[in-house]
Short mmCIF file of C-alpha atoms in Angstrom, two decimals:
data_model
loop_
_atom_site.label_atom_id
_atom_site.label_comp_id
_atom_site.label_asym_id
_atom_site.label_seq_id
_atom_site.Cartn_x
_atom_site.Cartn_y
_atom_site.Cartn_z
CA GLY A 1 15.19 -6.89 -2.04
CA ALA A 2 13.63 -4.17 -4.11
CA VAL A 3 13.85 -0.67 -2.67
CA VAL A 4 11.74 2.35 -3.53
CA SER A 5 12.93 5.68 -2.22
CA GLN A 6 10.49 8.55 -1.79
CA HIS A 7 11.31 12.16 -0.97
CA PRO A 8 10.56 14.29 0.87
CA SER A 9 9.12 12.39 3.81
CA ARG A 10 7.35 15.47 5.12
CA VAL A 11 6.55 18.80 3.56
CA ILE A 12 4.59 21.81 4.69
CA CYS A 13 3.60 24.34 2.08
CA LYS A 14 1.45 27.41 1.80
CA SER A 15 -1.89 27.29 0.10
CA GLY A 16 -1.57 28.08 -3.60
CA THR A 17 1.97 26.81 -4.01
CA SER A 18 3.11 23.63 -5.76
CA VAL A 19 4.93 20.67 -4.24
CA LYS A 20 6.95 18.00 -6.01
CA ILE A 21 7.33 14.49 -4.63
CA GLU A 22 9.95 12.11 -6.04
CA CYS A 23 9.79 8.34 -6.22
CA ARG A 24 12.87 6.36 -7.22
CA SER A 25 13.42 2.65 -7.72
CA LEU A 26 16.94 2.17 -6.38
CA ASP A 27 17.98 -1.25 -7.58
CA PHE A 28 15.58 -2.08 -10.37
CA GLN A 29 13.96 -0.49 -13.34
CA ALA A 30 10.29 0.31 -13.21
CA THR A 31 8.45 1.10 -16.40
CA THR A 32 5.37 1.58 -14.29
CA MET A 33 4.99 3.24 -10.92
CA PHE A 34 1.87 3.91 -8.93
CA TRP A 35 0.78 6.80 -6.78
CA TYR A 36 -1.55 6.38 -3.82
CA ARG A 37 -3.18 8.66 -1.35
CA GLN A 38 -4.01 7.62 2.19
CA PHE A 39 -6.20 9.48 4.65
CA PRO A 40 -5.94 8.79 8.39
CA LYS A 41 -7.34 5.39 9.36
CA GLN A 42 -8.27 4.69 5.77
CA SER A 43 -6.85 2.41 3.15
CA LEU A 44 -4.71 3.24 0.17
CA MET A 45 -6.47 4.86 -2.74
CA LEU A 46 -4.84 4.52 -6.12
CA MET A 47 -4.56 7.92 -7.75
CA ALA A 48 -2.71 7.20 -10.96
CA THR A 49 -0.43 4.87 -12.84
CA SER A 50 2.79 6.47 -14.02
CA ASN A 51 4.15 5.12 -17.29
CA GLU A 52 7.73 5.73 -18.39
CA GLY A 53 7.84 7.75 -21.56
CA SER A 54 4.10 8.25 -21.86
CA LYS A 55 1.18 9.90 -20.14
CA ALA A 56 0.00 8.79 -16.76
CA THR A 57 -3.31 7.02 -16.35
CA TYR A 58 -5.50 8.63 -13.72
CA GLU A 59 -8.20 6.97 -11.67
CA GLN A 60 -11.71 8.29 -11.84
CA GLY A 61 -12.19 11.42 -9.79
CA VAL A 62 -8.51 12.39 -9.71
CA GLU A 63 -7.79 15.78 -11.25
CA LYS A 64 -5.08 15.47 -13.88
CA ASP A 65 -4.25 19.16 -13.82
CA LYS A 66 -3.87 19.23 -10.06
CA PHE A 67 -1.76 16.10 -9.71
CA LEU A 68 0.87 16.23 -12.43
CA ILE A 69 2.84 13.04 -12.94
CA ASN A 70 6.08 12.74 -14.85
CA HIS A 71 7.95 9.49 -15.42
CA ALA A 72 11.03 10.64 -17.27
CA SER A 73 13.24 7.64 -16.66
CA LEU A 74 13.02 3.98 -15.74
CA THR A 75 13.87 4.76 -12.13
CA LEU A 76 12.14 8.05 -11.40
CA SER A 77 8.55 9.23 -11.22
CA THR A 78 7.44 12.56 -9.81
CA LEU A 79 4.10 13.76 -8.52
CA THR A 80 3.52 17.50 -8.43
CA VAL A 81 0.60 18.81 -6.43
CA THR A 82 -0.20 22.12 -8.10
CA SER A 83 -1.91 25.07 -6.44
CA ALA A 84 -2.19 23.09 -3.24
CA HIS A 85 -5.09 23.63 -0.87
CA PRO A 86 -5.62 22.42 2.69
CA GLU A 87 -7.86 19.61 1.45
CA ASP A 88 -4.87 18.22 -0.44
CA SER A 89 -3.16 17.53 2.88
CA SER A 90 -2.66 13.80 3.04
CA PHE A 91 -0.16 10.97 2.99
CA TYR A 92 1.07 10.22 -0.53
CA ILE A 93 2.77 6.92 -1.30
CA CYS A 94 4.34 5.56 -4.45
CA SER A 95 4.95 1.95 -5.38
CA ALA A 96 6.56 -0.10 -8.10
CA ARG A 97 6.95 -3.72 -8.96
CA ASP A 98 10.30 -5.39 -9.31
CA GLN A 99 9.87 -8.13 -11.90
CA ARG A 100 12.30 -10.27 -9.91
CA SER A 101 9.99 -10.49 -6.90
CA TYR A 102 6.37 -10.78 -5.91
CA GLY A 103 4.05 -8.04 -4.84
CA TYR A 104 4.66 -4.35 -4.94
CA THR A 105 7.31 -2.34 -3.13
CA PHE A 106 6.19 0.90 -1.56
CA GLY A 107 8.07 4.08 -0.83
CA SER A 108 8.14 5.42 2.71
CA GLY A 109 5.47 7.98 1.93
CA THR A 110 5.25 11.77 1.98
CA ARG A 111 3.12 13.59 4.48
CA LEU A 112 1.90 16.79 2.87
CA THR A 113 0.44 19.55 4.99
CA VAL A 114 -0.98 22.58 3.26
CA VAL A 115 -1.45 25.61 5.50
CA GLN B 1 -20.39 -3.60 -0.93
CA LYS B 2 -16.65 -3.05 -0.79
CA GLU B 3 -14.41 -5.41 -2.73
CA VAL B 4 -12.38 -6.13 0.41
CA GLU B 5 -13.58 -5.89 3.99
CA GLN B 6 -11.22 -5.72 6.94
CA ASP B 7 -11.97 -4.99 10.58
CA PRO B 8 -10.09 -1.76 11.37
CA GLY B 9 -9.63 -2.70 15.02
CA PRO B 10 -7.86 -1.43 17.00
CA LEU B 11 -6.61 -4.72 18.36
CA SER B 12 -4.51 -4.89 21.53
CA VAL B 13 -2.84 -8.07 22.70
CA PRO B 14 -0.22 -8.93 25.33
CA GLU B 15 3.26 -9.84 24.23
CA GLY B 16 3.52 -13.50 23.30
CA ALA B 17 -0.10 -13.84 22.23
CA ILE B 18 -1.23 -15.32 18.95
CA VAL B 19 -2.78 -12.70 16.71
CA SER B 20 -5.37 -13.43 14.05
CA LEU B 21 -6.08 -10.85 11.37
CA ASN B 22 -8.73 -11.41 8.74
CA CYS B 23 -10.20 -10.10 5.52
CA THR B 24 -13.19 -11.10 3.48
CA TYR B 25 -13.76 -10.32 -0.15
CA SER B 26 -16.51 -10.47 -2.70
CA ASN B 27 -14.74 -11.04 -6.03
CA SER B 28 -14.24 -14.74 -6.63
CA ALA B 29 -11.76 -13.93 -9.40
CA PHE B 30 -9.09 -12.80 -6.92
CA GLN B 31 -6.13 -15.17 -7.14
CA TYR B 32 -3.25 -13.29 -5.54
CA PHE B 33 -3.33 -12.38 -1.87
CA MET B 34 -0.93 -10.22 0.07
CA TRP B 35 -0.42 -8.92 3.56
CA TYR B 36 1.37 -5.66 4.13
CA ARG B 37 2.61 -4.17 7.39
CA GLN B 38 2.61 -0.41 7.75
CA TYR B 39 4.30 1.38 10.60
CA SER B 40 3.12 4.85 11.52
CA ARG B 41 4.09 7.46 8.93
CA LYS B 42 5.75 4.85 6.73
CA GLY B 43 4.86 3.11 3.50
CA PRO B 44 3.52 -0.46 3.57
CA GLU B 45 6.01 -3.33 3.40
CA LEU B 46 5.15 -6.71 1.95
CA LEU B 47 4.92 -9.46 4.57
CA MET B 48 3.32 -12.37 2.79
CA TYR B 49 2.35 -13.21 -0.77
CA THR B 50 0.20 -16.20 -1.64
CA TYR B 51 -1.41 -17.53 -4.74
CA SER B 52 -4.80 -19.26 -4.69
CA SER B 53 -5.89 -21.28 -1.65
CA GLY B 54 -3.72 -22.78 1.04
CA ASN B 55 -1.29 -21.87 3.77
CA LYS B 56 2.08 -20.20 3.70
CA GLU B 57 4.41 -19.89 6.64
CA ASP B 58 7.33 -17.52 7.14
CA GLY B 59 8.83 -17.48 10.60
CA ARG B 60 6.21 -16.33 13.08
CA PHE B 61 3.79 -15.42 10.31
CA THR B 62 1.28 -17.73 8.63
CA ALA B 63 -1.04 -16.68 5.84
CA GLN B 64 -4.15 -18.69 5.03
CA VAL B 65 -6.43 -18.37 2.04
CA ASP B 66 -9.84 -20.02 1.84
CA LYS B 67 -11.21 -19.18 -1.56
CA SER B 68 -14.39 -21.17 -1.02
CA SER B 69 -15.29 -18.84 1.84
CA LYS B 70 -13.62 -15.78 0.30
CA TYR B 71 -11.68 -15.36 3.51
CA ILE B 72 -8.01 -14.78 4.21
CA SER B 73 -6.12 -14.70 7.47
CA LEU B 74 -2.76 -13.72 8.85
CA PHE B 75 -1.59 -15.34 12.06
CA ILE B 76 1.26 -13.95 14.13
CA ARG B 77 2.73 -16.29 16.73
CA ASP B 78 4.62 -15.14 19.80
CA SER B 79 3.69 -11.53 19.07
CA GLN B 80 6.27 -8.87 19.90
CA PRO B 81 5.95 -5.16 20.63
CA SER B 82 7.76 -4.57 17.34
CA ASP B 83 4.77 -6.16 15.58
CA SER B 84 2.69 -3.13 16.58
CA ALA B 85 1.61 -1.65 13.26
CA THR B 86 -1.29 -1.51 10.84
CA TYR B 87 -1.76 -4.63 8.77
CA LEU B 88 -3.31 -4.32 5.35
CA CYS B 89 -4.59 -7.16 3.25
CA ALA B 90 -4.50 -6.77 -0.51
CA MET B 91 -5.59 -8.91 -3.39
CA SER B 92 -5.75 -8.97 -7.16
CA VAL B 93 -6.98 -11.01 -10.05
CA GLY B 94 -3.64 -11.08 -11.81
CA PRO B 95 -0.04 -10.78 -10.59
CA THR B 96 0.52 -7.35 -12.10
CA GLY B 97 -1.34 -4.11 -12.52
CA ALA B 98 -1.80 -2.05 -9.40
CA ASN B 99 -5.02 -0.70 -10.82
CA ASN B 100 -6.40 -4.12 -10.06
CA LEU B 101 -4.95 -4.32 -6.56
CA PHE B 102 -7.58 -3.94 -3.86
CA PHE B 103 -6.67 -3.09 -0.29
CA GLY B 104 -8.50 -3.57 2.95
CA THR B 105 -8.74 -0.60 5.30
CA GLY B 106 -6.08 -2.06 7.58
CA THR B 107 -6.18 -3.38 11.15
CA ARG B 108 -4.24 -1.44 13.76
CA LEU B 109 -2.44 -3.84 16.10
CA THR B 110 -0.78 -2.99 19.39
CA VAL B 111 1.29 -5.59 21.24
CA ILE B 112 1.64 -4.64 24.87
CA PRO B 113 4.92 -5.56 26.60
#
């Protein structure tokens, strides 16, 4: 089945620094990938839609300049959390849809802790 | 009112029990219904995918959709400790477009050996 690889799985960074998270579709091409944020005991919140070769589409309330998304190829999207602050600490998950199957395939998630 | 409502639990059952997980929704336009399983510190994995009303069975898992009541269920038979996870329902109007995919808050299930 479709596989989405996400790295790193855990990262701890200092306040004010930037962190890059990678999301790769391993066995299919994804013109569109999606980035979610999940707080403890809460559901997934869509942050943005990453479009290959064009600008990402951000959901209302998500800061474009803080969460930079790049989708440079059909198998890779990156999310960069810039000037991270403790309130950015969360679980970030990407997903993509393989046209050959139903539903969406999710990455394993990245737990970001900003200290 | 949220688009999708799901009891967060937690739900604890003994091994071998039948588990019933449920979601209700308000948008009658939803046509595609999914159940995801999420283990701690992992991304969700798709368990079941159904279109419109009816039942779908896959091994120990059965998904039911009742569009007239705006109610979906996931049944797990002969539950195992390995089923311990958070189960998220999700639904959408169309088959594509994650910006139209609505998730429940998830139900945390623990199966006790």
